[in-house]
Short mmCIF file of C-alpha atoms and ligand atoms in Angstrom, two decimals:
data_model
loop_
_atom_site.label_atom_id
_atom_site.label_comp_id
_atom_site.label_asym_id
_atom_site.label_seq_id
_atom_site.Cartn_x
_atom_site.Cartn_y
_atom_site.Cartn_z
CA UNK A 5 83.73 83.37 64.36
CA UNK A 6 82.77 86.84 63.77
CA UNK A 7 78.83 87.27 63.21
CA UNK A 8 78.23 90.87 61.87
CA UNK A 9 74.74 92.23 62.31
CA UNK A 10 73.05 93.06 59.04
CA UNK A 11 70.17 95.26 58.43
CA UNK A 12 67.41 94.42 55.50
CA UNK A 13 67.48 93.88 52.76
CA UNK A 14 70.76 92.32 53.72
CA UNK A 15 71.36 88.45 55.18
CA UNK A 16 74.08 86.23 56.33
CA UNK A 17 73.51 82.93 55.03
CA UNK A 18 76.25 80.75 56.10
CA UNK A 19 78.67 83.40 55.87
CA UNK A 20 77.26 84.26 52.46
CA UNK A 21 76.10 87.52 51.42
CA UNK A 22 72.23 87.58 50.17
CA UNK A 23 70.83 91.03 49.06
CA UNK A 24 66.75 91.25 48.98
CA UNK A 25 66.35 87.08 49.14
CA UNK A 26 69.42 87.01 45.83
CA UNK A 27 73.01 85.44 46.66
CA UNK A 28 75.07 88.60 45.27
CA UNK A 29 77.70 86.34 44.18
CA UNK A 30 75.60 84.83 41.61
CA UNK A 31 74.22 88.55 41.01
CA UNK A 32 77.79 89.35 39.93
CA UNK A 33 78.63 86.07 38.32
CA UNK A 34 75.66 86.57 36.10
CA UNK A 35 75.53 90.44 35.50
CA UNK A 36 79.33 91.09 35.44
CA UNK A 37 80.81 93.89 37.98
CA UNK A 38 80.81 96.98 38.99
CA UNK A 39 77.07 96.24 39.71
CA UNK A 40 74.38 98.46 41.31
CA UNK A 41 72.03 96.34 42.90
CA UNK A 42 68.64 97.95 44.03
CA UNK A 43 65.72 96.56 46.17
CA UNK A 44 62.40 97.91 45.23
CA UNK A 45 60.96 96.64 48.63
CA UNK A 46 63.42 98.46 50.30
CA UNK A 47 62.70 101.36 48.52
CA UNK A 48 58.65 101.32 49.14
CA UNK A 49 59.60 100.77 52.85
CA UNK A 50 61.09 103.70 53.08
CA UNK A 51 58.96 105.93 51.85
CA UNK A 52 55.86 104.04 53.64
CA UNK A 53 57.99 104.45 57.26
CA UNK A 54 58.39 107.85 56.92
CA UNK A 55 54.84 108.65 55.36
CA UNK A 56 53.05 106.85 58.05
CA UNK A 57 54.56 108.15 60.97
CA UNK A 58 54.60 111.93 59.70
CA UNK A 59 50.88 111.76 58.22
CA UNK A 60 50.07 110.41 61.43
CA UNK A 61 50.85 113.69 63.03
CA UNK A 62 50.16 116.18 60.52
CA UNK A 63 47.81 114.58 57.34
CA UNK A 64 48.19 117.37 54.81
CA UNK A 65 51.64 116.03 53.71
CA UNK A 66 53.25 115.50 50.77
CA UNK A 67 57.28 114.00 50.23
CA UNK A 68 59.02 115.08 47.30
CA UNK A 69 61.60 112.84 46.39
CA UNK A 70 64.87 114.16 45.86
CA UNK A 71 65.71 112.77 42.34
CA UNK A 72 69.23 113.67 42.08
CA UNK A 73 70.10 110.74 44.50
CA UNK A 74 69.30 108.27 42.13
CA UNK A 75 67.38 109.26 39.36
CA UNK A 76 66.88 106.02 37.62
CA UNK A 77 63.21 105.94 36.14
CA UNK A 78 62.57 102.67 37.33
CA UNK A 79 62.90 104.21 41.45
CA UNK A 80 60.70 107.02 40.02
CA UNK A 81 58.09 105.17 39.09
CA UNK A 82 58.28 102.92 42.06
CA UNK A 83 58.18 106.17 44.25
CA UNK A 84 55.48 107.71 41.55
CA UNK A 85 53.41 104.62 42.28
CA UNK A 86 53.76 104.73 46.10
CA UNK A 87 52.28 108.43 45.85
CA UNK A 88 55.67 110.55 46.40
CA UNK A 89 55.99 113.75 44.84
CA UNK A 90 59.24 114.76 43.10
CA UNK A 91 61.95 117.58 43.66
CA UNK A 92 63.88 118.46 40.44
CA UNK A 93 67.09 120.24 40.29
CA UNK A 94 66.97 120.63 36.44
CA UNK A 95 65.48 120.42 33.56
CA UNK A 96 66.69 116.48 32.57
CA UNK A 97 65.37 115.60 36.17
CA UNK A 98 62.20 117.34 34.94
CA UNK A 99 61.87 115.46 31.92
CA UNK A 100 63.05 111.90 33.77
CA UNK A 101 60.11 112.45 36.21
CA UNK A 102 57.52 113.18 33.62
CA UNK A 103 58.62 110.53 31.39
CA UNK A 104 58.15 108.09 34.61
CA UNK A 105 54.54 109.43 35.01
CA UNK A 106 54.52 112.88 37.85
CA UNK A 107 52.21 115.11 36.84
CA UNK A 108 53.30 118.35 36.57
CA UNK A 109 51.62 118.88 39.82
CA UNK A 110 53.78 116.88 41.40
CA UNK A 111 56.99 118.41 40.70
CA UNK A 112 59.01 121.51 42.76
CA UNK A 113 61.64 122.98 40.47
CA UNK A 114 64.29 124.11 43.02
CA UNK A 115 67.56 125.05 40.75
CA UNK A 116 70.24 127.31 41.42
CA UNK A 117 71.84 129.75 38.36
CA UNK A 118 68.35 128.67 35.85
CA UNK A 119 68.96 130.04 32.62
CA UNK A 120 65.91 131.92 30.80
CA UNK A 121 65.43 129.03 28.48
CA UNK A 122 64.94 126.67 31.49
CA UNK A 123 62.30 128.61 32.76
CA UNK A 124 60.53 128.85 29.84
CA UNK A 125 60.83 125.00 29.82
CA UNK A 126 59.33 125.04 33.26
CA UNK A 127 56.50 127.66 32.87
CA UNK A 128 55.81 125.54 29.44
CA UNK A 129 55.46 122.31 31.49
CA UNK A 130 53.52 123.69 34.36
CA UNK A 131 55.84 123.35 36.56
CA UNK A 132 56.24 125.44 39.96
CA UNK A 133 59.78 126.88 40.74
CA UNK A 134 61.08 127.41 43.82
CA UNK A 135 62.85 130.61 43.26
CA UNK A 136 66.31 130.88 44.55
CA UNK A 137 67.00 134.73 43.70
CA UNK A 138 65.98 138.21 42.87
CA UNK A 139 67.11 137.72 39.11
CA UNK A 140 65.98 134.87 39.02
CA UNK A 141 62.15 136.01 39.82
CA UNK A 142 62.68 138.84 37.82
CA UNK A 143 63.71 136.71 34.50
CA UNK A 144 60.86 134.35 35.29
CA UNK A 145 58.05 137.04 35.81
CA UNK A 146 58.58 138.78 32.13
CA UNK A 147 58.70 135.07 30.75
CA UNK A 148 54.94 134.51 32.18
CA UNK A 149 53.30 134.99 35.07
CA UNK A 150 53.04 130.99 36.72
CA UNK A 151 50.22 130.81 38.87
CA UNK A 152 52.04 129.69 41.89
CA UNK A 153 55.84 130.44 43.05
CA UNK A 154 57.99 129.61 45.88
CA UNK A 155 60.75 131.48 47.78
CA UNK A 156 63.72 129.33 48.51
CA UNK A 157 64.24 131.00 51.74
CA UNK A 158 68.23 130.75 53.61
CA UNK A 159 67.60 130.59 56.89
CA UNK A 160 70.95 130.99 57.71
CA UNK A 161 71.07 128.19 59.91
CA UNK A 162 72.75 124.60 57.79
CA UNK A 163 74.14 121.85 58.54
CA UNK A 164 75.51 118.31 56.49
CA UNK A 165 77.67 115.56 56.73
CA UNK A 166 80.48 117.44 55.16
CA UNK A 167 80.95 121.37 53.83
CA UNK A 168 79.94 120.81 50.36
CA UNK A 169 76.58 119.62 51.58
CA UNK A 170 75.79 122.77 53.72
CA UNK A 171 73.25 124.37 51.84
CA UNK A 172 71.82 127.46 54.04
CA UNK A 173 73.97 129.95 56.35
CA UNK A 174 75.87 133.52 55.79
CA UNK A 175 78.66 131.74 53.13
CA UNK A 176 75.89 129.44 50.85
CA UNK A 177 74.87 130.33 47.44
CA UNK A 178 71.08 129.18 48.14
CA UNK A 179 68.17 130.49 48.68
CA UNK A 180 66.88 134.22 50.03
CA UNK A 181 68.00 135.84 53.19
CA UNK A 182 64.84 137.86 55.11
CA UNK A 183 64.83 141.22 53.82
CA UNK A 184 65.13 139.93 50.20
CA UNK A 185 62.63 137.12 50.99
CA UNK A 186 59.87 139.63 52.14
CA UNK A 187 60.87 142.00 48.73
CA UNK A 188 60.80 139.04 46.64
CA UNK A 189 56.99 138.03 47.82
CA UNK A 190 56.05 141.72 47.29
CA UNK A 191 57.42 141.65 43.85
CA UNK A 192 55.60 138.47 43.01
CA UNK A 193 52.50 139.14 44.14
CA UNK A 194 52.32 142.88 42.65
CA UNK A 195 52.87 140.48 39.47
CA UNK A 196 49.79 138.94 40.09
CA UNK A 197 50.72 135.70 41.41
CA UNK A 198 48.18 133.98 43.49
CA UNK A 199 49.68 130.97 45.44
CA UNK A 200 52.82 130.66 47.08
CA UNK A 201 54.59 128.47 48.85
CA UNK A 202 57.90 128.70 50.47
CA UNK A 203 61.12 126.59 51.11
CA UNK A 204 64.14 125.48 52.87
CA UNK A 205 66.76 123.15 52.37
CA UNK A 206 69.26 123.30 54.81
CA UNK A 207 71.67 120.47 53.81
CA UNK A 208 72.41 116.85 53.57
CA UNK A 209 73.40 113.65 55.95
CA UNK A 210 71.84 115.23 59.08
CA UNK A 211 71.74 113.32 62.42
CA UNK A 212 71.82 115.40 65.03
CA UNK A 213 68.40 117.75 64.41
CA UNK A 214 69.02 120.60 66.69
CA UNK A 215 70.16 123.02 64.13
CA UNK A 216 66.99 121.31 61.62
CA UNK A 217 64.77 122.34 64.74
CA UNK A 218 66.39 126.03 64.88
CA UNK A 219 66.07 126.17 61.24
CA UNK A 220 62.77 125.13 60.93
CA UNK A 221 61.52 128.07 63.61
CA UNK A 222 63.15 130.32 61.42
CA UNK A 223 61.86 129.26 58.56
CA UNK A 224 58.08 130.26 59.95
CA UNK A 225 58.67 133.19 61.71
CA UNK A 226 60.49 134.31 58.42
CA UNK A 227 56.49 132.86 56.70
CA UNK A 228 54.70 134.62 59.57
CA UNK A 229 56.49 137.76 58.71
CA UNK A 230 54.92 137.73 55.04
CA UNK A 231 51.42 136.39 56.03
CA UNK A 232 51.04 139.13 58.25
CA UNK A 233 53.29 142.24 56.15
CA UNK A 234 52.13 141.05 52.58
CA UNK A 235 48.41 139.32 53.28
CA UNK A 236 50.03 136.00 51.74
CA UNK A 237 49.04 132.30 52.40
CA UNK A 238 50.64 129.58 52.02
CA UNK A 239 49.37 126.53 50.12
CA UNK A 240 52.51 124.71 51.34
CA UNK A 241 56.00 124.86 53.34
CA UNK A 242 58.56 123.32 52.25
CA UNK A 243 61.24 121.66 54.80
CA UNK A 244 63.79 120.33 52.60
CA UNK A 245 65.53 117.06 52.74
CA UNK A 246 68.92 116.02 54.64
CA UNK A 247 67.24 113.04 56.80
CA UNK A 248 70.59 111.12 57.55
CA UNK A 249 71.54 107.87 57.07
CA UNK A 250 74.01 105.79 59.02
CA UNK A 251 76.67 104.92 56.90
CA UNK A 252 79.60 103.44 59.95
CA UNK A 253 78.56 100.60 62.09
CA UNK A 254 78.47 103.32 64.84
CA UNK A 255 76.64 105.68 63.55
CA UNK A 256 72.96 106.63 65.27
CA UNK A 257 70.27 105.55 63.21
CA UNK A 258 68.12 108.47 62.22
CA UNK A 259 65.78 108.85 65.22
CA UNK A 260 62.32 109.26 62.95
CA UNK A 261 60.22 109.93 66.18
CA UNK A 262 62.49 112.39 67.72
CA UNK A 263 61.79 114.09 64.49
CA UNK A 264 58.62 113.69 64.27
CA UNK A 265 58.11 114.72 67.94
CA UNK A 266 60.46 117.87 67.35
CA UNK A 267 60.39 119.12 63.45
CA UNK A 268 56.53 117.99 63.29
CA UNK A 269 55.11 119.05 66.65
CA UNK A 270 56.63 122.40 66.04
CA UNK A 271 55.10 122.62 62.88
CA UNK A 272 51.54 122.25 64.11
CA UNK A 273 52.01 124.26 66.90
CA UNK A 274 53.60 127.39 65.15
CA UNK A 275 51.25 127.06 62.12
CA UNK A 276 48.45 127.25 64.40
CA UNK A 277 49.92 130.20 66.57
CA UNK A 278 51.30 132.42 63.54
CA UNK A 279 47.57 131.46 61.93
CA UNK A 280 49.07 130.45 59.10
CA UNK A 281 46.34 128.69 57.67
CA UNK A 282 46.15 124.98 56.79
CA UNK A 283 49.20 124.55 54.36
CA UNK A 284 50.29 121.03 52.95
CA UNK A 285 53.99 120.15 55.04
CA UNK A 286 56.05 119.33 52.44
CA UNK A 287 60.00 117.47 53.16
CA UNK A 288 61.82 116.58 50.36
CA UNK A 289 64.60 113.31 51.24
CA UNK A 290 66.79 111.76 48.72
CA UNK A 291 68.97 109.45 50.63
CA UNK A 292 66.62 108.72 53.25
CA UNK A 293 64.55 106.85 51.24
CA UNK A 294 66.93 105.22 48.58
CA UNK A 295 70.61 104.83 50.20
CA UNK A 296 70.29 101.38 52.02
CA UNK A 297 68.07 100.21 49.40
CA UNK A 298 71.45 99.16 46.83
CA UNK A 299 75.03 98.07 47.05
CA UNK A 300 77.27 98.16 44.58
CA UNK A 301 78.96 94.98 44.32
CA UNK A 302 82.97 95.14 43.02
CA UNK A 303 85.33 92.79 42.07
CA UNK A 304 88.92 92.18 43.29
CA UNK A 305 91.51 92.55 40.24
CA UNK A 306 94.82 93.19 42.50
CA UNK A 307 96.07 92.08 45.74
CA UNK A 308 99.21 94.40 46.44
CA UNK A 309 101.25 93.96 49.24
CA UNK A 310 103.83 96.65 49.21
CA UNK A 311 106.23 97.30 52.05
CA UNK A 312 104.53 100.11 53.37
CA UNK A 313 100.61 99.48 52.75
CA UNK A 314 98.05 96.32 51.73
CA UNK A 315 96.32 97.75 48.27
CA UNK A 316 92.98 95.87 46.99
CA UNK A 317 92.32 96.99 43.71
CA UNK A 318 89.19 96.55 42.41
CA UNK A 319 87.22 96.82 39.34
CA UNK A 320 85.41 100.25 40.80
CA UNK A 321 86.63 103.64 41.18
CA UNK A 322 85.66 106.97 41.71
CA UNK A 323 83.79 107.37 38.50
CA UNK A 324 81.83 104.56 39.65
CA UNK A 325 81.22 105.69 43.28
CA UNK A 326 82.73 109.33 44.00
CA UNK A 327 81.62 109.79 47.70
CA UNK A 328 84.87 108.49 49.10
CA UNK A 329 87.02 110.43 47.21
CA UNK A 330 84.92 113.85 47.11
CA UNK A 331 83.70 113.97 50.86
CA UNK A 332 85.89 111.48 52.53
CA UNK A 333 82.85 109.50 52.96
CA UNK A 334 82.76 106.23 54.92
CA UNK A 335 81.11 103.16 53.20
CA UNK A 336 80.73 99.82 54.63
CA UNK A 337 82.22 97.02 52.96
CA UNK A 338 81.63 93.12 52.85
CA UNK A 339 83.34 90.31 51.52
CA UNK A 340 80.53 88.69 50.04
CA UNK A 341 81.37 84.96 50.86
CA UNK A 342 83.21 85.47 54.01
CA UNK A 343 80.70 87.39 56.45
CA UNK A 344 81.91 84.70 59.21
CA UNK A 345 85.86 85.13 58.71
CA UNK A 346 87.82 87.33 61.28
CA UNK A 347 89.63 89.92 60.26
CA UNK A 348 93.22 89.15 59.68
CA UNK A 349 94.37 92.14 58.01
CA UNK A 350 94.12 95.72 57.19
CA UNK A 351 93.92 97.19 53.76
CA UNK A 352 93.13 100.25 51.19
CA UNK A 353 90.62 99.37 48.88
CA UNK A 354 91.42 101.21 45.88
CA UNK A 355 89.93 101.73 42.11
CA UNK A 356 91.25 101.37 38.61
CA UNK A 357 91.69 105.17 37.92
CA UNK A 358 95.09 106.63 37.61
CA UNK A 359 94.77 109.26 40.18
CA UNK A 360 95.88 108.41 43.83
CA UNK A 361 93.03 109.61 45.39
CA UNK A 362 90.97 106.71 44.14
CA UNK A 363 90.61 105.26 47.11
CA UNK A 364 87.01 103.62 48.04
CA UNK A 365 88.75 102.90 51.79
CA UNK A 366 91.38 103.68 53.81
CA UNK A 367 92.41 101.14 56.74
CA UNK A 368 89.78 98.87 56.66
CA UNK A 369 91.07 95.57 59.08
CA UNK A 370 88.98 92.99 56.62
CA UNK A 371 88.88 89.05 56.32
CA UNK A 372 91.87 87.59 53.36
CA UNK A 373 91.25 88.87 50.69
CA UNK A 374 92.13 86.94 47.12
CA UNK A 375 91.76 87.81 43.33
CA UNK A 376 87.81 87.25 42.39
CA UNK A 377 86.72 87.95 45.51
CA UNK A 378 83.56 90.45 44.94
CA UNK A 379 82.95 92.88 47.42
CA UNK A 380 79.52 94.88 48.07
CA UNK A 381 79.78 98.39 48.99
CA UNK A 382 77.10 99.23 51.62
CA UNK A 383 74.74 102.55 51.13
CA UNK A 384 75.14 103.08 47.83
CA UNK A 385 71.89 103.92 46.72
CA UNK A 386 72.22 107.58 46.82
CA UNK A 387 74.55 109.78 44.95
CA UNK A 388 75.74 106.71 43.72
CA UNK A 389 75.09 105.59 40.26
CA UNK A 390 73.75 109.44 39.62
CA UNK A 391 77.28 111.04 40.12
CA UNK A 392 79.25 108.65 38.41
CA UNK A 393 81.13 109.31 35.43
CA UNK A 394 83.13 107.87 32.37
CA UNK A 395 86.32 109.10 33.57
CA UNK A 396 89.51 107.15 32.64
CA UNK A 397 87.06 106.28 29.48
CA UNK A 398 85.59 103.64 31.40
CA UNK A 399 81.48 102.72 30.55
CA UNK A 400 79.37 103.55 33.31
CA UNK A 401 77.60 100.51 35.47
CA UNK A 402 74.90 97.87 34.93
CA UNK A 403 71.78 98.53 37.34
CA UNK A 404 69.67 95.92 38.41
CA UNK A 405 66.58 95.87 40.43
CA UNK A 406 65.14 93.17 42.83
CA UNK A 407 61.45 93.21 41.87
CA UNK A 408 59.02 90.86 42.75
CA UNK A 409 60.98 88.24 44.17
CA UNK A 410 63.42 88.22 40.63
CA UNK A 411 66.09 90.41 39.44
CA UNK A 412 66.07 92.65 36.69
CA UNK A 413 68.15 94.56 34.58
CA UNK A 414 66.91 98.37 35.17
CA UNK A 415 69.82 100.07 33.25
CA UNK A 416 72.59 97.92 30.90
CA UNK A 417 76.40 98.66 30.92
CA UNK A 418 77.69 101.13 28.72
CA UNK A 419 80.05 99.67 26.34
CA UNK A 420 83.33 101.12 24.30
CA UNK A 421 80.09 102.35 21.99
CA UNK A 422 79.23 104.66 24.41
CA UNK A 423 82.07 106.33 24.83
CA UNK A 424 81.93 108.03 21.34
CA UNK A 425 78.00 108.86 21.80
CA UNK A 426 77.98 112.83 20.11
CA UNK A 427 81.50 112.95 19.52
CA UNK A 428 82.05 114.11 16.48
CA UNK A 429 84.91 113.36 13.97
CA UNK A 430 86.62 116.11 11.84
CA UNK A 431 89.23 115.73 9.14
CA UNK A 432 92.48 117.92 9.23
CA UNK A 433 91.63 121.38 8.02
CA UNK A 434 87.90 121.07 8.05
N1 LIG B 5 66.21 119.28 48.37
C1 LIG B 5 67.16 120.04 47.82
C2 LIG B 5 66.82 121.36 47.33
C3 LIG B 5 68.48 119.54 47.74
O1 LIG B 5 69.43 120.30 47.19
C4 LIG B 5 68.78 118.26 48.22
C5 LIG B 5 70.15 117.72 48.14
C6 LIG B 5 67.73 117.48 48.76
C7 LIG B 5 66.45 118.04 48.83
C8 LIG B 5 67.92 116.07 49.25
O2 LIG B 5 68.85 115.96 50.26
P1 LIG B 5 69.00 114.53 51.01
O3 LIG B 5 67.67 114.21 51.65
O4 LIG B 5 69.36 113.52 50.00
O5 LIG B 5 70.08 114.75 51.99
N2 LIG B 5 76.18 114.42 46.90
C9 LIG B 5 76.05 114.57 48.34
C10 LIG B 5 74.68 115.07 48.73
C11 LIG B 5 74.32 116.38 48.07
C12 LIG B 5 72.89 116.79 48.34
C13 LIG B 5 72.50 117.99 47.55
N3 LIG B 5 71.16 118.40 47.74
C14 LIG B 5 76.38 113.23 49.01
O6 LIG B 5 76.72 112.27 48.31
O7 LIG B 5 76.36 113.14 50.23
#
């Protein structure tokens, strides 16, 4: 018998899978599949881990949740409720976090390639941007002067799990480099701004925080640099996100007091040297706080044994879960009623889209497998459900949310109806 170990909110009860105290069979037999399945708890533990031990440290902090993980309003307003802040990356992320109760105040705009009508949005709504280039500042300032702005600074230092999520360093599009960071606060304060605050965001899935810690030291002598050339103080500085997750049984965990001891302690001590004031220390995760908290649970359609490979097809693809496909990204994945089988057999799980690349796993030595099986797809609470799509004309998934001890339905399944939402039909020669 083959006992795996299983973190929270996930059990083994006699080889059956439970999710947050809920058998996730019966979560599939009575919502249908492809199913995201959340846990608020999860979610509020999170957040409260990482609060504690940071504000414990340093006590003028404040997390912005990185929406665009999983922007669902019901994990807003959880994360509203628990006293997180919010990082949009657009407008619609704007509007979802004020229609789940953030204050204006609450919300950092950090876009890339903002339009003039989206800053007028912003400035409209009160919210701060984080500026992210010359003409970008520029277009903002002769919309209206905001009372506060941020530089999104490259520090030229990144790091991520994969390329695409490298955001800082010589080849990125983000953020300012020195020189233009230094003109940039010159040009906004000549405009009459008076509060600042200023940003990084190196990239995403990060580990191993050595380049984080080289980053972050470049990030303040880059904010020491305009304190002491341009008179400027900073309300707040602005870390970014990228807090890893372990995704493969062998992955570290994200060592929270190493990072704590490291990003935070260096912090304090250069705030205090570069007497740079008392500014609120600001970190922005996304996954960190909402990837373990959901699965997405599949079902099994196909069992193809061909000569060459052992194909699962299931009911999910890569419009339901892109990670795989897009980054080569490894998620876990459980038979959900036969945690205490042995693996017997190795096999591709794959998706119902016509491309070949919709593969969900590659070589995955797994219990038998048969038709109805449902399978839950570990870590898939961030840049999950958000970056799925109708591809293949297939509706988009049901999400449900364990709250309070019950389950509930937090966003339906699109139907065929869905599909034709704005289209619009023409006759011939119209
Ligand atoms: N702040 C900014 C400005 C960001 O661009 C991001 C993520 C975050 C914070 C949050 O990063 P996190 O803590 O979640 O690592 N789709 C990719 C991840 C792209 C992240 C983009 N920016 C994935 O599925 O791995």
């Amino acid at each position: 018998m083959v006992k795996r170990k299983l973190c929270e909110p996930l059990e083994n009860r006699k080889g059956s899978l439970y999710f947050d105290g809920f058998s996730v069979e019966e979560l599939a037999q009575r919502y249908d599949t492809p199913l995201y399945v959340l846990s608020e708890k999860r979610i509020r533990e999170n957040y409260n881990r990482l609060y504690d031990v940071i504000v414990s440290k340093y006590k003028d902090l404040r997390i912005y949740y990185a929406c665009k993980a999983n922007s669902n309003i019901t994990v807003l307003k959880v994360l509203q409720a628990e006293g997180a802040y919010l990082d949009a990356v657009s407008p619609g992320e704007v509007f979802l976090a004020l229609s789940s109760g953030f204050v204006p105040d609450h919300i950092l705009f950090t876009g890339t390639s903002v339009r003039n009508d989206e800053l007028k949005f912003l400035v409209d709504a009160g919210i701060t941007v984080n500026i992210d280039s010359q003409s970008e500042l520029e277009r903002l300032l002769k919309i209206a002067v905001p009372p506060t702005i941020s530089i999104r600074v490259n520090p030229e230092i990144g790091d991520g799990h994969h390329d695409h999520c490298i955001t800082a360093g010589p080849q990125v599009k983000f953020g300012l480099c020195e020189e233009d960071v230094l003109k940039a606060y010159a040009v906004a304060k000549k405009a009459r701004v008076e509060r600042f605050g200023i940003h990084m965001h190196i990239g995403s899935g990060i580990l191993n925080i050595d380049s984080y810690v080289q980053a972050v030291k470049k990030l303040l002598a880059i904010a020491k640099r305009v304190h002491d050339e341009l008179d400027i103080t900073f309300d707040f500085i602005d870390l970014g996100g990228g807090l890893g997750v372990p995704y493969h049984p062998d992955d570290d965990v994200f060592d929270l007091p190493n990072f704590v001891s490291r990003i935070v302690s260096l912090f304090k001590a250069k705030v205090k040297e570069y007497k740079l004031g008392k500014p609120f220390l600001c970190i922005e995760p996304g996954r960190y706080l909402v990837c373990d908290a959901s699965i997405l649970l599949t079902a099994v359609n196909t069992v193809k044994i061909t000569p060459h490979r052992n194909f699962i097809g299931v009911d999910s693809g890569f419009n339901t879960l892109i990670r795989p496909a897009m980054y080569g990204s490894y998620h876990h994945i459980l038979i959900a009623n036969k945690l205490n089988s042995q693996n017997e057999v190795t096999f591709d799980i794959v998706g119902p889209l016509c491309e070949s690349g919709d593969i969900l796993a590659k070589d995955r030595e797994l219990p038998q497998i048969v038709e109805g099986d449902i399978l839950a797809i570990l870590n898939a609470g961030a840049y999950g459900f958000s970056m799925s799509s109708q591809y293949n004309s297939r509706p988009r998934a049901a999400e449900i949310m364990i709250r309070q001890g019950k389950p509930v339905l937090v966003r339906e399944r699109e139907q065929f109806q869905d599909l034709l939402t704005r289209q619009q039909v023409t006759q011939q020669g119209e």
